[in-house]
Coordinates of C-alpha atoms in Angstrom, one line a residue:
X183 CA 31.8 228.0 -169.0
X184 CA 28.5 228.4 -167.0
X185 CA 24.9 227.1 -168.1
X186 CA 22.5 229.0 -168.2
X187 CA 18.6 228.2 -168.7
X188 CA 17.4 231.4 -170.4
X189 CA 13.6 232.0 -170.3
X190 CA 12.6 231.8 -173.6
X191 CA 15.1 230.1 -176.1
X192 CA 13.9 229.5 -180.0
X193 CA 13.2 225.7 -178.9
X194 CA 11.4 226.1 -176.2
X195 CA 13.9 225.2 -173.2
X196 CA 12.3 224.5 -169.8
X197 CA 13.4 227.5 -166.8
X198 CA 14.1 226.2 -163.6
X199 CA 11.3 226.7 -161.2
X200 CA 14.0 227.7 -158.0
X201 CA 17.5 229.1 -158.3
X202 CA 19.9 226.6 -156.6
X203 CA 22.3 227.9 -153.5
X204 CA 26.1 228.7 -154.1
X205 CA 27.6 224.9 -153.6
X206 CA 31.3 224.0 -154.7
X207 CA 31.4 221.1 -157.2
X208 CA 31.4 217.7 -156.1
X209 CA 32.3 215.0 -157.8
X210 CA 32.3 211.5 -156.3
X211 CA 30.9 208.1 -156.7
X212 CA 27.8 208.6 -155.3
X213 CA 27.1 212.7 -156.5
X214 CA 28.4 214.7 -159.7
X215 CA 27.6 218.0 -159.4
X216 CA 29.0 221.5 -161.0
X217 CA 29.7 224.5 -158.9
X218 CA 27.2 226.6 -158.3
X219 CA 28.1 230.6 -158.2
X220 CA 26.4 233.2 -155.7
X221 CA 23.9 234.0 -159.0
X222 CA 22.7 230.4 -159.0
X223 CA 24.2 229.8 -162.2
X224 CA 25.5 225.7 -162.2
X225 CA 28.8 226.1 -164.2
X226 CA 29.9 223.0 -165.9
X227 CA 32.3 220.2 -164.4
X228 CA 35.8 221.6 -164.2
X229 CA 37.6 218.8 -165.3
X230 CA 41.5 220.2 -165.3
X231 CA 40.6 221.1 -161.5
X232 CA 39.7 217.2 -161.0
X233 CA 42.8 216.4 -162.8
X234 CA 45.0 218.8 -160.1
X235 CA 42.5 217.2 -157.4
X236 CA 42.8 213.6 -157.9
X237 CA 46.4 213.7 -158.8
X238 CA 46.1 211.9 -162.3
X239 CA 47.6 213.0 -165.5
X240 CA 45.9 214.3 -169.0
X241 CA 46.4 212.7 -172.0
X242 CA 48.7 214.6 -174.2
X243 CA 49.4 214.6 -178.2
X244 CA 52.5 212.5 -177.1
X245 CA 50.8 209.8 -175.4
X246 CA 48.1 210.0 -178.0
X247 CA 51.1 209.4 -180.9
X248 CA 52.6 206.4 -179.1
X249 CA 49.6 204.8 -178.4
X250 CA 49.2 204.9 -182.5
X251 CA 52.9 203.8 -183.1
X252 CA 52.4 201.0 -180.5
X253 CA 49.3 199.6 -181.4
X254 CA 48.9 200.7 -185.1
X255 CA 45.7 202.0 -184.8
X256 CA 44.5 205.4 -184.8
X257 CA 42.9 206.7 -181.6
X258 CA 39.1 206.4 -180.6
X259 CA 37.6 209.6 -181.5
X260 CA 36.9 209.7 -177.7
X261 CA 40.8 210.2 -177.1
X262 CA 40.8 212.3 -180.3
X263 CA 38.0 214.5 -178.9
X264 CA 39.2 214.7 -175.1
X265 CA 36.3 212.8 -174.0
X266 CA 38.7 210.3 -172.7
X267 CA 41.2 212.9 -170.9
X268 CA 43.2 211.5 -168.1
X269 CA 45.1 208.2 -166.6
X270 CA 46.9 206.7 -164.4
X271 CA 49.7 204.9 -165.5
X272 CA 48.2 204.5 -168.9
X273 CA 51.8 204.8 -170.3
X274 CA 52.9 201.5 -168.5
X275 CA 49.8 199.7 -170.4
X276 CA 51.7 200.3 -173.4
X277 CA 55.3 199.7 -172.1
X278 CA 53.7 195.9 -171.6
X279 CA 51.9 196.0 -174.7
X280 CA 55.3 196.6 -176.9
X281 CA 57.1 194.1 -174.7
X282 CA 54.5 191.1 -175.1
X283 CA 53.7 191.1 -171.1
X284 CA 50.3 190.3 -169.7
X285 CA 47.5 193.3 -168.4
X286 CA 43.6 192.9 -168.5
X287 CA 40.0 195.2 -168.8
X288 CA 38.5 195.5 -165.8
X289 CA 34.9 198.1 -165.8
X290 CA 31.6 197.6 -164.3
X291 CA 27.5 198.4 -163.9
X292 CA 25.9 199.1 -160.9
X293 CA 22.4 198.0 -161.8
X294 CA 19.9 200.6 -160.4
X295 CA 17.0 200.4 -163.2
X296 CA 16.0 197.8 -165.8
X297 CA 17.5 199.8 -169.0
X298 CA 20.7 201.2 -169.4
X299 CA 20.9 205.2 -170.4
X300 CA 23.1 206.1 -173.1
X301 CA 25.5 207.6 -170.9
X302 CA 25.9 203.8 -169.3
X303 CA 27.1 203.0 -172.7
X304 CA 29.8 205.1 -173.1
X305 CA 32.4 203.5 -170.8
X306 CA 31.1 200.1 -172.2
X307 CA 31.4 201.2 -176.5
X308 CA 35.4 202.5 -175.6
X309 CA 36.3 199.4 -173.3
X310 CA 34.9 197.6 -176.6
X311 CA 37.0 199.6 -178.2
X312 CA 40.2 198.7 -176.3
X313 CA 39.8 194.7 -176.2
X314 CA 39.4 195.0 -179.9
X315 CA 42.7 196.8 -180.3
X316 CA 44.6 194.9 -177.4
X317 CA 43.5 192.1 -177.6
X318 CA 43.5 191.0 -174.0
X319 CA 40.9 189.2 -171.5
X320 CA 37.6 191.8 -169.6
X321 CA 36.5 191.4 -167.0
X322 CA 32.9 193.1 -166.4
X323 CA 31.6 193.5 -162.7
X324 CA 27.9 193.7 -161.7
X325 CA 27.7 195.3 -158.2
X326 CA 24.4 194.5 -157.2
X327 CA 25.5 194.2 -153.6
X328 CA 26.8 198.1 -153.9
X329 CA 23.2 198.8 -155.2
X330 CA 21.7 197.2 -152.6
X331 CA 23.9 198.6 -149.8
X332 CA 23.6 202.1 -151.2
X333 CA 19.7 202.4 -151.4
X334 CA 17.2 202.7 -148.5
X335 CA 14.2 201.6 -150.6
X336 CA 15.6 198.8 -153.2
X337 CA 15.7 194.5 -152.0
X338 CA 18.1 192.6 -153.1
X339 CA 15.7 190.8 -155.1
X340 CA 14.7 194.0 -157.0
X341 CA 18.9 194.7 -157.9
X342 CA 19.1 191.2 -158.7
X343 CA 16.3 191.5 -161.0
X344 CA 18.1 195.2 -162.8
X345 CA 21.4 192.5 -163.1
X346 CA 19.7 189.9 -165.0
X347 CA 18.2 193.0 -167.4
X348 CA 21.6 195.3 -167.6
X349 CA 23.6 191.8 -168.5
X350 CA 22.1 191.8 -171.7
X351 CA 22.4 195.3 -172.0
X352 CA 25.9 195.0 -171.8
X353 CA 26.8 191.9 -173.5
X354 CA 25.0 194.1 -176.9
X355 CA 27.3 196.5 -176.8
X356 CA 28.9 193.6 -179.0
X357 CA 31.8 191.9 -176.7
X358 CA 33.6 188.6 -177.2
X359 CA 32.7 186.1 -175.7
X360 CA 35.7 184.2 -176.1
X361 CA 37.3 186.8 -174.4
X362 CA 35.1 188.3 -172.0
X363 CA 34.0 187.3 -168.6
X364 CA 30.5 189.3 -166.7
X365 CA 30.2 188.4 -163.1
X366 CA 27.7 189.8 -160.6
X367 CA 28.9 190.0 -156.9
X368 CA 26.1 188.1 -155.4
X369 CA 26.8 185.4 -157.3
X370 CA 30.6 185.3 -157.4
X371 CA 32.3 186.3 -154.4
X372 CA 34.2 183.6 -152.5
X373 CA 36.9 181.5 -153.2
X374 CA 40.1 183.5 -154.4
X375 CA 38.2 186.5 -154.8
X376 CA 36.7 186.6 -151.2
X377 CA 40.9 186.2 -150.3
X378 CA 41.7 189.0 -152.2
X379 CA 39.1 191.2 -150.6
X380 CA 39.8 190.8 -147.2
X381 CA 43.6 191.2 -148.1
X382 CA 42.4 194.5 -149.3
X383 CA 39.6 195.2 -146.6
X384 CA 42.4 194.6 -143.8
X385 CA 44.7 197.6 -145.3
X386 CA 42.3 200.2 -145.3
X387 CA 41.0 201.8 -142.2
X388 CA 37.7 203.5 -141.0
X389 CA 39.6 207.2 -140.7
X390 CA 40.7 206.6 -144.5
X391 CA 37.3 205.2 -146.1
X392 CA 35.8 208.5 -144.4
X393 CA 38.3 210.8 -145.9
X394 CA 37.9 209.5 -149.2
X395 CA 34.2 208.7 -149.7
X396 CA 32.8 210.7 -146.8
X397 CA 31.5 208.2 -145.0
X398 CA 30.3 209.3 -141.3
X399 CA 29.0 207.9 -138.0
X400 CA 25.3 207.1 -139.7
X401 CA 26.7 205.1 -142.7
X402 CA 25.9 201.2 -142.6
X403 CA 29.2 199.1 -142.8
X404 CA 28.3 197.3 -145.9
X405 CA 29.0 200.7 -147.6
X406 CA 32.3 201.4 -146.1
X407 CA 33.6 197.7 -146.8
X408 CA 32.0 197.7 -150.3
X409 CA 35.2 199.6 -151.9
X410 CA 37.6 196.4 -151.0
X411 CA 34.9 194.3 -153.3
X412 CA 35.4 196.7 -155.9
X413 CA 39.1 197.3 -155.3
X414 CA 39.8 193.6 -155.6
X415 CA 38.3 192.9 -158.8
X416 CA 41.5 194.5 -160.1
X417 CA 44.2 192.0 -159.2
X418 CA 44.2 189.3 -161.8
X419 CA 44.8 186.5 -159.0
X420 CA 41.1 187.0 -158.0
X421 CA 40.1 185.1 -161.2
X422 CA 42.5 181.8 -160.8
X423 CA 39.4 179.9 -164.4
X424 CA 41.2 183.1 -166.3
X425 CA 44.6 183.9 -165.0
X426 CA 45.9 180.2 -163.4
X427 CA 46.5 179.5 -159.9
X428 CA 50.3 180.2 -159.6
X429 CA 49.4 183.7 -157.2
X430 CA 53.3 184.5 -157.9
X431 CA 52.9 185.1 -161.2
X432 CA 49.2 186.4 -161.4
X433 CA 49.5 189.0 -158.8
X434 CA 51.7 191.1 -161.3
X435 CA 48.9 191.4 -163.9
X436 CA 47.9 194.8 -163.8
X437 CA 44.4 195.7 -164.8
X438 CA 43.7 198.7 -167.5
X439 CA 40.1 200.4 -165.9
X440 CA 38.2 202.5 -168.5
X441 CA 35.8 204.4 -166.3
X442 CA 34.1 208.0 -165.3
X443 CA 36.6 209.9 -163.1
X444 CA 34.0 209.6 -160.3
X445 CA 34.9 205.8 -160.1
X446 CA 38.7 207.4 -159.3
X447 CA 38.7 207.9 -155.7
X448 CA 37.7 203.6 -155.9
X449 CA 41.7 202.7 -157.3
X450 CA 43.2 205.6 -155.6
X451 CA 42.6 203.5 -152.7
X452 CA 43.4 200.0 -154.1
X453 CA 46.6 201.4 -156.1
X454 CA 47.8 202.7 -152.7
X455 CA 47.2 199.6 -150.9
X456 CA 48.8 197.3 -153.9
X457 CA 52.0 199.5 -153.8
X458 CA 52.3 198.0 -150.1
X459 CA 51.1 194.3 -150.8
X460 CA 53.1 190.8 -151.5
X461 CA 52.8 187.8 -152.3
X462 CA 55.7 185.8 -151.2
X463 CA 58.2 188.6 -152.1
X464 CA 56.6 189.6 -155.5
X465 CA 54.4 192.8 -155.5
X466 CA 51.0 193.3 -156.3
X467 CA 50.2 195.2 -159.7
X468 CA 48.8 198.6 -159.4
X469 CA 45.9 199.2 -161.6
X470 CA 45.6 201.6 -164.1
X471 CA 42.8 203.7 -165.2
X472 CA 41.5 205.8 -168.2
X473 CA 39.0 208.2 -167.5
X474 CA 36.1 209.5 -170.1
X475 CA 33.8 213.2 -169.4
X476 CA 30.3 212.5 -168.2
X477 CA 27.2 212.8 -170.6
X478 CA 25.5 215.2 -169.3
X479 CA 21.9 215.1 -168.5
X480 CA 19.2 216.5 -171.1
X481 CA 19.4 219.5 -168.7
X482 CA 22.9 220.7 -169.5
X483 CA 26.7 220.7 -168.3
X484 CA 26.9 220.1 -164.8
X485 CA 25.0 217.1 -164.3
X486 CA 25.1 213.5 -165.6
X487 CA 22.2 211.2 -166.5
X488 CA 20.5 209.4 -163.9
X489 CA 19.1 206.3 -164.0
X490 CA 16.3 207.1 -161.5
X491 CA 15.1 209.9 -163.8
X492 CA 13.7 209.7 -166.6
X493 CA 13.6 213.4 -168.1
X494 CA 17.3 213.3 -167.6
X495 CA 18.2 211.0 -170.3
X496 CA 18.1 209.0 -173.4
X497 CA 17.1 205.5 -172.7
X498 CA 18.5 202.1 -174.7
X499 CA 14.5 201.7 -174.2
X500 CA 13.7 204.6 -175.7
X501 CA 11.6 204.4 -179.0
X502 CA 12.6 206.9 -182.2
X503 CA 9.3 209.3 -181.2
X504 CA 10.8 209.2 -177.0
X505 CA 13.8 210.4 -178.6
X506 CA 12.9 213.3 -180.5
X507 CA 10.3 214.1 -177.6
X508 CA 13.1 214.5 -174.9
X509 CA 15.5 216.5 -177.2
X510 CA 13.3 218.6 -178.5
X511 CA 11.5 219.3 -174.8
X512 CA 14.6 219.0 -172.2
X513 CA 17.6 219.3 -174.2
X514 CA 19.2 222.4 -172.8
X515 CA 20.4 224.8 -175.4
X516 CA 23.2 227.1 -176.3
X517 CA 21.2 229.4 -178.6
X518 CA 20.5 232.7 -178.3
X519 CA 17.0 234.1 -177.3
X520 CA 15.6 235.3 -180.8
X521 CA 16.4 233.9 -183.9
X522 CA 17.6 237.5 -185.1
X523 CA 19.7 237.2 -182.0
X524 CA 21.3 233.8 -182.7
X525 CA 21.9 234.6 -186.6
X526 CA 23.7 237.6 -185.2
X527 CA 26.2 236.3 -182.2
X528 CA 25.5 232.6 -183.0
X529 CA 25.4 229.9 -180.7
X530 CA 27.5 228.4 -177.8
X531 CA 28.5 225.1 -178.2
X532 CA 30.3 224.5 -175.1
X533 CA 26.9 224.6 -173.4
X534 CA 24.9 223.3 -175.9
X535 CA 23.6 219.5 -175.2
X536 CA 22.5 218.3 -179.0
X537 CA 25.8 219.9 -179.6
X538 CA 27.9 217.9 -176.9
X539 CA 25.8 214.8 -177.7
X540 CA 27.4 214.8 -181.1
X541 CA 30.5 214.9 -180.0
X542 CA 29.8 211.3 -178.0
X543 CA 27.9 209.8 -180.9
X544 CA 29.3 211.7 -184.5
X545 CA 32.1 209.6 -185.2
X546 CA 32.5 212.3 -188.6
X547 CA 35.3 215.0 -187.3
X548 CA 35.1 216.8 -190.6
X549 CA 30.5 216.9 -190.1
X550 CA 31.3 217.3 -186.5
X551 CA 33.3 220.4 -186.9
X552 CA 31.4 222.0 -189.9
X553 CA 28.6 221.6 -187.4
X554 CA 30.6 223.3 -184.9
X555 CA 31.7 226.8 -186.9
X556 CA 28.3 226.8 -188.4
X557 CA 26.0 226.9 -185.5
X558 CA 28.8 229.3 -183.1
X559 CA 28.4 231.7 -186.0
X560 CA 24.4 231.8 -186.3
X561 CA 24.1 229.7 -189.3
X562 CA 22.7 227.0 -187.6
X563 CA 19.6 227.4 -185.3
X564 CA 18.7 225.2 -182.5
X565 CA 16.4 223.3 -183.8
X566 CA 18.4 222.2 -187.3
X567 CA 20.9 221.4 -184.6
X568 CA 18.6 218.9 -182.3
X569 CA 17.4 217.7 -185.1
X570 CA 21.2 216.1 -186.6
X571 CA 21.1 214.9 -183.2
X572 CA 18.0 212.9 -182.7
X573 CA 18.7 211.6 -186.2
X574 CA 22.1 210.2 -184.4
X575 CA 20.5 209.4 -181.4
X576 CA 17.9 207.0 -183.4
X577 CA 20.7 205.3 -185.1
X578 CA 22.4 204.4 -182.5
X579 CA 20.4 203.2 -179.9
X580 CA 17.9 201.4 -183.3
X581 CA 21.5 199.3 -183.7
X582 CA 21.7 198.4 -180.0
X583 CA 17.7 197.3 -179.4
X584 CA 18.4 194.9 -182.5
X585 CA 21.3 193.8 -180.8
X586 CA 19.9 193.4 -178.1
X587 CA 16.6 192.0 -179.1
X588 CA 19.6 188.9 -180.2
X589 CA 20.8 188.1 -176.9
X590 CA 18.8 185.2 -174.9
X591 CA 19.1 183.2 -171.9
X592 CA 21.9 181.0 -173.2
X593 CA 24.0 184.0 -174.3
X594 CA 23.9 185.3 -171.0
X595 CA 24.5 181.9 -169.4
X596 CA 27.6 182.1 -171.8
X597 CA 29.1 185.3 -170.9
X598 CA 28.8 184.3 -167.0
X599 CA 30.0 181.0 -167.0
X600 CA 33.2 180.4 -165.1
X601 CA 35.8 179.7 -168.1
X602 CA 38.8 179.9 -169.6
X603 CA 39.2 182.9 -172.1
X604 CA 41.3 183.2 -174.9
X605 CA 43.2 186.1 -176.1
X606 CA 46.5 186.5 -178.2
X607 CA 47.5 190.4 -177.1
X608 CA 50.1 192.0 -179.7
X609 CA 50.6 190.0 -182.3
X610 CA 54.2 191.4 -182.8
X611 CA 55.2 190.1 -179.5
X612 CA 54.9 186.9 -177.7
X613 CA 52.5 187.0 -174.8
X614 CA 54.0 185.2 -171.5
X615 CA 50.7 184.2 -169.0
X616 CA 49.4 181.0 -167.5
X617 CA 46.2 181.2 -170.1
X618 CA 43.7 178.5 -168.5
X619 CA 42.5 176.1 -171.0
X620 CA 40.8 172.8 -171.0
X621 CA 40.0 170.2 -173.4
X622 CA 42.5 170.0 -177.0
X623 CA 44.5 172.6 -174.8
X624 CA 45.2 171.4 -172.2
X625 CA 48.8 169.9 -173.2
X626 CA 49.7 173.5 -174.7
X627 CA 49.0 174.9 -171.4
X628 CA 50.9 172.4 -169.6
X629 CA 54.0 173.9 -171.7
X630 CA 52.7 177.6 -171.1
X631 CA 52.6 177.0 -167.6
X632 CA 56.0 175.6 -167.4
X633 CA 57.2 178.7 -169.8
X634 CA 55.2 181.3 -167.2
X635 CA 57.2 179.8 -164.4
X636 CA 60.6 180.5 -165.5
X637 CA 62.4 183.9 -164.6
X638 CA 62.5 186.8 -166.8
X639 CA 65.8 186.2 -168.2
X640 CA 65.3 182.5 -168.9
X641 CA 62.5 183.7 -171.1
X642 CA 64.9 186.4 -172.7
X643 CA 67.1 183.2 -173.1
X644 CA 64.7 181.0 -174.8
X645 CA 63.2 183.3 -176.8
X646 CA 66.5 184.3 -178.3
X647 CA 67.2 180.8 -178.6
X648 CA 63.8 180.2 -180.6
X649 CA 64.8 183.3 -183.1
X650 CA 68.2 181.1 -183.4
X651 CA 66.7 178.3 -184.2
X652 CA 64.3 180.2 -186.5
X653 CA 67.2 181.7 -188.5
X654 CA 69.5 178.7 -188.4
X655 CA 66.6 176.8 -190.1
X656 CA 65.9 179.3 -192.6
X657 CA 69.4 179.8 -193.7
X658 CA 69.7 175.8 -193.9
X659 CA 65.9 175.9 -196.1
X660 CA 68.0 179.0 -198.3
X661 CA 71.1 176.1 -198.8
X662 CA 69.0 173.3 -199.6
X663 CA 67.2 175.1 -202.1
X664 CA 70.4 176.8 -203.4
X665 CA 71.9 173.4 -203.6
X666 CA 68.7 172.3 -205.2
X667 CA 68.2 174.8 -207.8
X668 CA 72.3 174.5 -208.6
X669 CA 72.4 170.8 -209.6
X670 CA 68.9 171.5 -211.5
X671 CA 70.8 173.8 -213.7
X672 CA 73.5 171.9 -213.8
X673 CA 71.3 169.0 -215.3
X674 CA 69.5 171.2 -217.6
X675 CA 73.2 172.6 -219.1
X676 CA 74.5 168.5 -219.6
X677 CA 71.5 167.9 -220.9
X678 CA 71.5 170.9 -223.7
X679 CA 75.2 169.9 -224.0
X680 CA 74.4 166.3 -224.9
X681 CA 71.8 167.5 -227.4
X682 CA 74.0 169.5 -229.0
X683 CA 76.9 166.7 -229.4
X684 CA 73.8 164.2 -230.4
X685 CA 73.0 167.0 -233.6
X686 CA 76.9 167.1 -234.3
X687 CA 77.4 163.8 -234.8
X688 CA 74.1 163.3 -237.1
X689 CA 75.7 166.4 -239.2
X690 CA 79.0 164.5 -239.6
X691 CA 77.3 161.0 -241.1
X692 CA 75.0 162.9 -243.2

């Protein structure tokens, strides 16, 4: 469906002061763009054309029902609402979720200004949304070095400074610490992880990285080599505090990336290069991804937020008044141009940003859709319409700045420290990893490790031999207490039985 700005809507919208030239769409992860047609008219990101594009696969109603059977939940209204649309190898997350077997979060932040915009937030509330479900260790990257690399104006001190600010942005969207584990690149590259990068790096060559991210003769080579760094963060052996050292077993931990499909072309590239990787004859895990829609901008489909302007989004800054302000001034609207007009043919929703906002933020499906039939059919007017929105809007980001306002220096310190994490994964089945622990623990993971170093049939084997033992007890617990409640009876019959000889032989002397 194409946007529009018409000249004079019932709100107010702004009209752009130039028509833009004819341009395909373009979406990658460093422009998102729609397609502009020979009118001018920027048309909204085709996302089934991305789909064909990329290669990746929608989420259906079938993979939508297994995922509930699996994990006994009902989907995020994300998946529910298409927002989160297409995967790669998303299926094979839940294959090793019903069988017990290891997999980890992996998403990130580039910092590029000192607040987080709502749209920032979105991959961040459903990766939330996921460790709460699965259960299962995140990892969350900083790439201040990509920020860096990527700008002609910004220091490295200035990135570093957005880091330390978008940490705590991140850590109240409400993650567990226990189980989650923020890292910026400046500060943690090296060791296993610098190994793993240059494993990567080596299998990727200057013809490719041009072809994918369209890199040319001008472009500085920390850019081009920056997609190994990012690549790398998903193999679990890059993290030996989380995973263990033994690379044998950790480099078949696949990780499960919740991003934007611009981050896509990233893990195309690392999930073609792990397909030809081993470590001493096992193969490296493939990532897979999940992909969400973009928020778009204040100025309408075919264009995200962006950090760098202001006008173009809503803030985690941003107070109540900002709010209303930039919806009611910039939000780009899918009402008609007279209210007699829009009570007639009604509004378009498709189009409409207070409208598609709600669909991020509403977590209602019954408000969101009686919202839905009665703006489309000119019940609704634009500005009863903004209005449901900034009252979510308000909401949501009052409950993160109070969150937020929570999270000091020592939280932070928390979330970054090089750790162990804990996780249990599906409780239904038993989860075989080399978990790193210290302390109390550090017996049980002895055991664990010896466990996570046998082969897959030895654990079949042992398991079985566990539920044997299991059931061989219980049956022996059933006998006992059979046995048990049998000569308790009996007891109680002699003792009735004396009784009753006691009282017969009292009736004969009397």
């Amino acid at each position: 469906m194409a946007t529009t700005a018409t000249p004079s809507t019932p709100d107010g919208a702004p009209v752009p002061d130039s028509v833009p030239k004819q341009t395909k769409q373009t979406v990658d992860p460093y422009n998102v763009t729609g397609e502009v047609g020979a009118d001018g008219v920027v048309k909204a990101i085709d996302y089934n054309k991305l789909v064909d594009e990329f290669g990746t696969k929608k989420i259906d109603d079938e993979l939508l029902a297994r995922f509930e059977r699996v994990t006994g939940k009902k989907p995020h209204h994300f998946l529910r609402r298409g927002i989160v649309f297409s995967h790669r190898d998303f299926e094979t997350i839940l294959d090793r979720y019903e069988r017990g077997e290891p997999f980890f979060l992996y998403t990130g932040r580039g910092p590029s200004s000192d607040s987080v915009h709502v749209g920032h937030t979105i991959p961040f509330e459903f990766t939330k949304w996921l460790q709460d479900t699965f259960d299962v260790p995140l990892i969350i990257m900083l790439t201040d070095d990509e920020k860096y690399l990527f700008s002609d104006k910004k220091t490295i001190e200035e990135v570093q400074g957005y880091c330390a600010s978008n940490v705590k942005d991140i850590i109240a969207i409400g993650f567990d610490p226990a189980k989650t584990f923020i890292f910026s690149d400046f500060d943690y590259v090296g060791g296993a992880f610098y190994r793993n990068i240059v494993r990567l790096s080596k299998h990727i060559t200057l013809n490719q990285a041009r072809a994918i991210f369209g890199f040319n003769e001008s472009t500085n080579i920390g850019r081009i080599h920056f997609g190994s760094i990012q690549g790398a963060t998903s193999w679990a052996s890059s993290f030996p505090h989380i995973f263990g050292e033994d690379e044998k077993q950790t480099v078949g931990i696949p990780a499960l990336i919740p991003c934007a499909i611009d981050q896509d072309p990233y893990f195309r590239m690392t999930r073609d290069v792990s397909a030809r990787l081993k470590f001493q004859g096992k193969p490296y895990a493939k990532p897979a991804l999940i992909h969400s829609l973009f928020l778009p901008a204040l100025q309408g489909p075919g264009t995200k937020m962006s950090a760098s302007i202001d006008e173009s989004a809503i803030f985690m800054r941003d107070t109540p008044n900002q709010i209303k302000n930039k919806i009611n001034k910039y939000a780009f609207s899918g009402g008609k141009v007279s209210v007699e007009e829009h009570r007639q043919f009604g509004g378009d929703t498709s189009v409409d940003v207070a409208y598609q906002y709600l669909r991020f933020f509403l977590e209602d499906d019954d408000e969101l859709e009686k919202i839905r039939i009665a703006y489309e059919n000119g019940e609704m007017l634009t500005g009863e319409l903004k209005a449901i929105c900034i009252r979510e809007l308000q909401k949501y980001v009052a409950g993160f700045q109070e969150r937020r306002a929570k999270v000091d220096d020592d939280t932070v310190k928390l979330f970054m420290e090089r750790r162990p994490l804990k996780w249990g994964g599906n409780p239904k089945a038993p989860v075989v990893v080399p978990k790193v622990v210290d302390g109390e623990g550090a017996e049980a993971a002895a055991a664990a490790d010896g466990e996570a170093k046998m082969t897959k049939n030895q654990l079949k084997k042992l398991e079985k031999q566990r539920q044997a033992e299991a059931k061989k007890a219980q049956k022996a617990k059933e006998k006992a207490e059979a046995k048990e409640k049998a000569a308790a009876t009996a007891a109680k019959e002699e003792k009735t039985e004396q009784t009753e000889q006691t009282a017969d032989a009292a009736a004969k002397e009397a």
